[in-house]
mmCIF file of C-alpha atoms in Angstrom:
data_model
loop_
_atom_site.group_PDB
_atom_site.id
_atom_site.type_symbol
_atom_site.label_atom_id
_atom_site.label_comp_id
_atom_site.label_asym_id
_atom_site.label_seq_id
_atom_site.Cartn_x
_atom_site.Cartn_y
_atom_site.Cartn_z
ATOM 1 C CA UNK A 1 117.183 132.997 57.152
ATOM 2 C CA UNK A 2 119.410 133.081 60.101
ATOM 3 C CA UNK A 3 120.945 129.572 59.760
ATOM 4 C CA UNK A 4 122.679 128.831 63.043
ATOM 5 C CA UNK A 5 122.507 130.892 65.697
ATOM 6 C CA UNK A 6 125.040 130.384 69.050
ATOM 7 C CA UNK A 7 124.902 133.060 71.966
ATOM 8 C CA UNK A 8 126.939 134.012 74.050
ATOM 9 C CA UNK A 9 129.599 134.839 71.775
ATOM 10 C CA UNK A 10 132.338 135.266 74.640
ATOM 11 C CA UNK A 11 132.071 134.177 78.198
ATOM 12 C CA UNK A 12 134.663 134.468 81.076
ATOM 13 C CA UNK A 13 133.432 132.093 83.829
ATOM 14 C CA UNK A 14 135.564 130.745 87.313
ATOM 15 C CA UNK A 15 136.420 127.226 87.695
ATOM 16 C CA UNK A 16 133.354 125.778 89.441
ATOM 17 C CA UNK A 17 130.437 128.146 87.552
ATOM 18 C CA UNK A 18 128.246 126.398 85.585
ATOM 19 C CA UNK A 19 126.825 128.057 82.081
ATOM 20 C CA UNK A 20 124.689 127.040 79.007
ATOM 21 C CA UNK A 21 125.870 127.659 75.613
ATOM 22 C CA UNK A 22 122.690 128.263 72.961
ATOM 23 C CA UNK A 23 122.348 126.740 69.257
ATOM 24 C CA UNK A 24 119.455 127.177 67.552
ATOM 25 C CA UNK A 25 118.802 126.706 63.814
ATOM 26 C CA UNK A 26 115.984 127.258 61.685
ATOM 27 C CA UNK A 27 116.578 125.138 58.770
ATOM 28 C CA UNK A 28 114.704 121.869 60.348
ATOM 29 C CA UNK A 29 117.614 119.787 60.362
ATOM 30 C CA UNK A 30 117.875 116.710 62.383
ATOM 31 C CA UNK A 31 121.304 116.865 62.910
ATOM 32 C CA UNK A 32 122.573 118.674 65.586
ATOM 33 C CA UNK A 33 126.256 118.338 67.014
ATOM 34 C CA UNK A 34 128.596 120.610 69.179
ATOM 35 C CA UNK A 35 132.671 120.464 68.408
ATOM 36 C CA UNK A 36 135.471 122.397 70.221
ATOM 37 C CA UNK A 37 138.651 123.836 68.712
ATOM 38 C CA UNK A 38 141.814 124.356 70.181
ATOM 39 C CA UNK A 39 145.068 125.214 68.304
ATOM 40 C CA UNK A 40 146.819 122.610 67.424
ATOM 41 C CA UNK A 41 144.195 119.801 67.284
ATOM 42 C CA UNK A 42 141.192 120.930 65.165
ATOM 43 C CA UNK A 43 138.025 120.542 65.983
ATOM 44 C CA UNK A 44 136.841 117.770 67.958
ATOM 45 C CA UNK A 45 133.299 116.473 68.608
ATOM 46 C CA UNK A 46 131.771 116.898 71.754
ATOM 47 C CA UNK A 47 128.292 115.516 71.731
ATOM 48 C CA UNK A 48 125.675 115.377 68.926
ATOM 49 C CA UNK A 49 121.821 114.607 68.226
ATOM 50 C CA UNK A 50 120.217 112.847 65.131
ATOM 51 C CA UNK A 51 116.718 113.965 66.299
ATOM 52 C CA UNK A 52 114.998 115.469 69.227
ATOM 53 C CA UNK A 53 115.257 113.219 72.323
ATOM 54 C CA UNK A 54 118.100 111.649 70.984
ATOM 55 C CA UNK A 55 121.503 112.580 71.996
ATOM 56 C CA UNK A 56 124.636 110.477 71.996
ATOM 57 C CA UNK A 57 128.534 111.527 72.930
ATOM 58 C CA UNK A 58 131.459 112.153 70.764
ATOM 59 C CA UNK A 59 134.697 112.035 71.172
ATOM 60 C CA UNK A 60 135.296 114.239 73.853
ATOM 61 C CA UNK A 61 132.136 114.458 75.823
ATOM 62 C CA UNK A 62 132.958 114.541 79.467
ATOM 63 C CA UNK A 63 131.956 117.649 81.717
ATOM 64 C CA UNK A 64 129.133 118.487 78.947
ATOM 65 C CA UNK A 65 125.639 118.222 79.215
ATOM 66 C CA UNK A 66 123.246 118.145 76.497
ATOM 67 C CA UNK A 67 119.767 118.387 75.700
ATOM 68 C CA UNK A 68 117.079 118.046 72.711
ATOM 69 C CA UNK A 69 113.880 119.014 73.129
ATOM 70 C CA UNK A 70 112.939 120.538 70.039
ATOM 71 C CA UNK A 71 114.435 120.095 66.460
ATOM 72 C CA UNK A 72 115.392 123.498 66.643
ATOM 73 C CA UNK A 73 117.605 123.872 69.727
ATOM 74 C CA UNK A 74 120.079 121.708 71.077
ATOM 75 C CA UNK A 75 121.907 123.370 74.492
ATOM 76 C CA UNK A 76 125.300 122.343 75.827
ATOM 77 C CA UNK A 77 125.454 122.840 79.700
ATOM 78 C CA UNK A 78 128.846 123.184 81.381
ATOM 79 C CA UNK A 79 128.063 121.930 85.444
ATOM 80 C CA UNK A 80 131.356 122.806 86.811
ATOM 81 C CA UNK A 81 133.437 124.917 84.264
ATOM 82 C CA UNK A 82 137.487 123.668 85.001
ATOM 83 C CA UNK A 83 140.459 125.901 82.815
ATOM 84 C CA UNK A 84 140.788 122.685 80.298
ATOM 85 C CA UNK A 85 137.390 124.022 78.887
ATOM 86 C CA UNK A 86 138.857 126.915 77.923
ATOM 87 C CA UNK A 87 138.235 126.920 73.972
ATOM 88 C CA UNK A 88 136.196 128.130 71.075
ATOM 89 C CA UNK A 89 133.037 126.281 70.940
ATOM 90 C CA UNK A 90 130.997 125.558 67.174
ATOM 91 C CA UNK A 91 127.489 124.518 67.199
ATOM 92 C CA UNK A 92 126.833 122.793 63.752
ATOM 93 C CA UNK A 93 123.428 121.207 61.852
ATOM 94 C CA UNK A 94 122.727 119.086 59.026
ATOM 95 C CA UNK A 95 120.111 116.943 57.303
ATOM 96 C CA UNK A 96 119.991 113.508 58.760
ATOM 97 C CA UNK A 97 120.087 110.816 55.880
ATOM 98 C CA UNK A 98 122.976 112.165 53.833
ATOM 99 C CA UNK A 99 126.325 112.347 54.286
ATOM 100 C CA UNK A 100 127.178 115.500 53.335
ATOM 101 C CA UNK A 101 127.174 119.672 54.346
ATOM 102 C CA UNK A 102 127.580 120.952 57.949
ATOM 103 C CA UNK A 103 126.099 124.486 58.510
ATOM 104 C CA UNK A 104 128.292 126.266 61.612
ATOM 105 C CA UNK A 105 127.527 129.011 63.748
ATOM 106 C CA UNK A 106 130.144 131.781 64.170
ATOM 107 C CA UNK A 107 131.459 130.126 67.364
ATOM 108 C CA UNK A 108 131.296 131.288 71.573
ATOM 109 C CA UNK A 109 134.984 131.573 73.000
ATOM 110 C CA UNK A 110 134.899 130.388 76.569
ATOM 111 C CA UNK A 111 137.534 131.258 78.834
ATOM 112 C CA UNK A 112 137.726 130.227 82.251
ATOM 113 C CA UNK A 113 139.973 131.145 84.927
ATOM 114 C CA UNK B 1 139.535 105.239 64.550
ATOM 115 C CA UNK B 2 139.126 106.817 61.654
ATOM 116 C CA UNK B 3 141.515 110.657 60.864
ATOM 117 C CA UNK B 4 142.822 113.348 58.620
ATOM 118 C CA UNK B 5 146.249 114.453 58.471
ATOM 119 C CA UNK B 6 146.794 117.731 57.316
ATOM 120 C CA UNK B 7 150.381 119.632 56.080
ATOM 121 C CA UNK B 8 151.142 121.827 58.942
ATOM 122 C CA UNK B 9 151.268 125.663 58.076
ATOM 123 C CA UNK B 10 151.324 128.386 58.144
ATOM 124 C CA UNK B 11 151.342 128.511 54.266
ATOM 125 C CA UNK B 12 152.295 131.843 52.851
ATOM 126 C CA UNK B 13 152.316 132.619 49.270
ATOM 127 C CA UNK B 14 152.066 135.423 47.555
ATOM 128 C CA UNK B 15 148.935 136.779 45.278
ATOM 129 C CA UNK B 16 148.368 134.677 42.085
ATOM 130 C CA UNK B 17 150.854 131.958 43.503
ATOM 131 C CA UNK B 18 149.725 128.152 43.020
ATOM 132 C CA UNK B 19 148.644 126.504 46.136
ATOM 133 C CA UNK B 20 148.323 123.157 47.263
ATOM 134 C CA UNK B 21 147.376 121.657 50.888
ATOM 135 C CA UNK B 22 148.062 118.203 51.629
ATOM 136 C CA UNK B 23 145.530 115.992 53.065
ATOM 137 C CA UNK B 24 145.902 112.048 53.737
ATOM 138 C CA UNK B 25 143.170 109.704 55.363
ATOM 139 C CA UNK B 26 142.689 107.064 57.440
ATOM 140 C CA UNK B 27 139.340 105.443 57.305
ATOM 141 C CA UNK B 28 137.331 101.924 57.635
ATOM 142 C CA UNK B 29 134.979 101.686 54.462
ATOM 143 C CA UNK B 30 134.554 104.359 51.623
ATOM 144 C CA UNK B 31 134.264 108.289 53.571
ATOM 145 C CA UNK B 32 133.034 111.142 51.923
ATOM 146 C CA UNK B 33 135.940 113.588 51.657
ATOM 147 C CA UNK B 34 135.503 117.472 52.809
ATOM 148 C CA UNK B 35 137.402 120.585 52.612
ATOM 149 C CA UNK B 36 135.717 123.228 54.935
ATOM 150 C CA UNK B 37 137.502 127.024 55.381
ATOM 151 C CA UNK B 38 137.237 129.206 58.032
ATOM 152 C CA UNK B 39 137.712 133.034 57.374
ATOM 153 C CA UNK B 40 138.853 135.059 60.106
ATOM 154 C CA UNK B 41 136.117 135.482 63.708
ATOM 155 C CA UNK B 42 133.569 133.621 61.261
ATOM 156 C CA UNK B 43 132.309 129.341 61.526
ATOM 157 C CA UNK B 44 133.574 126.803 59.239
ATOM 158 C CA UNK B 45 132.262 126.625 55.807
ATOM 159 C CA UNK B 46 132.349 124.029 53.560
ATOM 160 C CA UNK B 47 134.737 124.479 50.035
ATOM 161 C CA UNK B 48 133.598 121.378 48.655
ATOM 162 C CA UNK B 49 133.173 118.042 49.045
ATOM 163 C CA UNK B 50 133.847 113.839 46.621
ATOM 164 C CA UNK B 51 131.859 111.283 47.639
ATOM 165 C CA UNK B 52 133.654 108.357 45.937
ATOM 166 C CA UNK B 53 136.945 107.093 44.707
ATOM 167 C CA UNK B 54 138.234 109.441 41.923
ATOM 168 C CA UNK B 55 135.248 112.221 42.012
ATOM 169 C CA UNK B 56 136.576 115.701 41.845
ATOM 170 C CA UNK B 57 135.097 118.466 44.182
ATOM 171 C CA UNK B 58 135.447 122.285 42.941
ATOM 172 C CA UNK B 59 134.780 125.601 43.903
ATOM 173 C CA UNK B 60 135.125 129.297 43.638
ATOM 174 C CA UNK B 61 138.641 128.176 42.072
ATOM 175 C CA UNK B 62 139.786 125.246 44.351
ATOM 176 C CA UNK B 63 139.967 121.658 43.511
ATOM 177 C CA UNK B 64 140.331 118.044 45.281
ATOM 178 C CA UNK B 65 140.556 114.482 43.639
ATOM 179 C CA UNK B 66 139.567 111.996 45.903
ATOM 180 C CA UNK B 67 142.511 109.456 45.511
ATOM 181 C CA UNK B 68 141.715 105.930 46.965
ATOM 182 C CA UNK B 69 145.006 104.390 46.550
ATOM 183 C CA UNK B 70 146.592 107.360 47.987
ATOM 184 C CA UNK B 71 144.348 108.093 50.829
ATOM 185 C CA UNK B 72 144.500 111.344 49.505
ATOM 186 C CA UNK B 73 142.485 114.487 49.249
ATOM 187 C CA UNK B 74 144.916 117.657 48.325
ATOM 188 C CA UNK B 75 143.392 120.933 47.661
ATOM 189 C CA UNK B 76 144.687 122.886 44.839
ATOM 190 C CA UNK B 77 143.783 126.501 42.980
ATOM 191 C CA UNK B 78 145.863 127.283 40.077
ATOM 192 C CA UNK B 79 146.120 131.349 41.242
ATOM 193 C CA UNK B 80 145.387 132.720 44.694
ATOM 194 C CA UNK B 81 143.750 135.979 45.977
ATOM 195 C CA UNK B 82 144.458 137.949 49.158
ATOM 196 C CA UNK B 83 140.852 136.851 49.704
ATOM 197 C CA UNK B 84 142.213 133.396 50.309
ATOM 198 C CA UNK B 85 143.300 133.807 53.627
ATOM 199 C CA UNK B 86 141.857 131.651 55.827
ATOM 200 C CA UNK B 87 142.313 128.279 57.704
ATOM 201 C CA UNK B 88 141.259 125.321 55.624
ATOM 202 C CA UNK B 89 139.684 122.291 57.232
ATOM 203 C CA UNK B 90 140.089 118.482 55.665
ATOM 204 C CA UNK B 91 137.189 116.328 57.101
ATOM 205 C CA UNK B 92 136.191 112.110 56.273
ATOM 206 C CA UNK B 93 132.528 111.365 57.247
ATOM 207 C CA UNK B 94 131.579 107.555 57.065
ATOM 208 C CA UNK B 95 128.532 106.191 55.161
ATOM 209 C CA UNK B 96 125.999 105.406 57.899
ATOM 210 C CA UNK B 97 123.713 108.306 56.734
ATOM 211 C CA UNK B 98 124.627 111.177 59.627
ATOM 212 C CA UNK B 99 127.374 113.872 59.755
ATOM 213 C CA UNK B 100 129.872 112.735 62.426
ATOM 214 C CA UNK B 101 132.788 114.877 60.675
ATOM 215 C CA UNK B 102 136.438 113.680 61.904
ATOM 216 C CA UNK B 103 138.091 116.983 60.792
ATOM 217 C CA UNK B 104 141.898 117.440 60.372
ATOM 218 C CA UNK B 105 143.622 120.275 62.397
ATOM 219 C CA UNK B 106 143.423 122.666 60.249
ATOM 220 C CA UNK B 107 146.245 124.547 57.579
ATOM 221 C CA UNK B 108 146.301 128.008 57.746
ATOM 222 C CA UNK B 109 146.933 130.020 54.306
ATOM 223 C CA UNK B 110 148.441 133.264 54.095
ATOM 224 C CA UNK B 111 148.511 135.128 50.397
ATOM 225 C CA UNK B 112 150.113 138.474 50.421
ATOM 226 C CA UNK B 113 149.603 141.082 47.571
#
């Protein structure tokens, strides 16, 4: 059982480059949300999905991108990569009609120059 | 919006001290309370978790009373362990059935043997 998986791991991109961060999970969850965490400020959500083709922004959503195709996977795109994004990235699931557990993935630390 | 406020750190203590991290709320409604940890290059976790006013969350050790007059949510353990030493998370999710976590930004705990 591999829970959630995130790849890359670590990335170095130039202002301007574009990239896809990967989550996948294999624990059928409906919930799917991305959050970035910077020192000082915690984590912060980006963009999350309650079910596939549904998708809705968080609190900091702007120069993401995301997908949901499948319940599995759930993609967050970078189109033009600028040195605010530098950060560590989490990927996080959960079952949809409970309030309750997040299950993380071990993070992808994004630097960009 | 809603938020957590968490105690700044870094905490240090030494091994079999008593801990306590301070956590205070501000929310719309009646959150579910969280504590999540984070051990060193690993994803968040979560400690444990009160779903109404004056429930009491525990786990390997560590406690949290959900206070409602307080707007409170401290986490305590009575002895700590070098083990210990991680960044601890205090997160409020509201009641309308999905996971949108508002985390605080995070205390981190140092025990020394």
């Amino acid at each position: 059982n591999a829970g959630v998986t995130q790849t890359p791991k670590f990335q170095v991109l130039k202002t301007g480059q574009s990239m896809t961060l990967q989550c996948a999970q294999d624990m059928n969850h409906e919930y799917m949300s991305w959050y970035r965490q910077d020192p000082g400020m915690g984590l912060r959500l980006i963009h999350y999905s309650v079910g596939a083709g549904i998708t809705d922004q968080g609190e900091v959503p702007n120069g993401y991108n995301v997908s949901r195709s499948t319940t599995e996977d759930f993609p967050l795109r970078l189109l033009s990569a600028a040195p605010s994004q530098t950060s560590v990235y989490f990927c996080a699931s959960g079952r949809g009609q409970s309030t309750g557990e997040l299950f993380f993935g071990e993070g992808s630390r994004l630097t960009v120059l | 919006g809603d938020s957590v406020t968490q105690m700044e750190g870094p905490v240090t203590l030494s091994e079999e001290a008593f801990l306590t991290i301070n956590c205070t709320y501000t929310a719309t409604g009646y959150p579910s309370l969280f504590w999540y940890v984070q051990y060193p290059g690993e994803g968040l976790q979560l400690l444990l978790k009160a779903t109404k006013a004056d429930d009491k969350g525990s786990n390997k050790g560590f406690e949290a009373t959900y206070r409602k007059e307080t707007t409170s949510f401290h986490l305590e353990k009575g002895s700590v362990q070098v083990s210990d030493s991680a960044v601890y998370f205090c997160a409020l999710s509201d009641r309308k059935g999905f996971q949108k976590l508002v985390f605080g930004t995070g205390t981190r705990l140092l025990v020394s043997p």
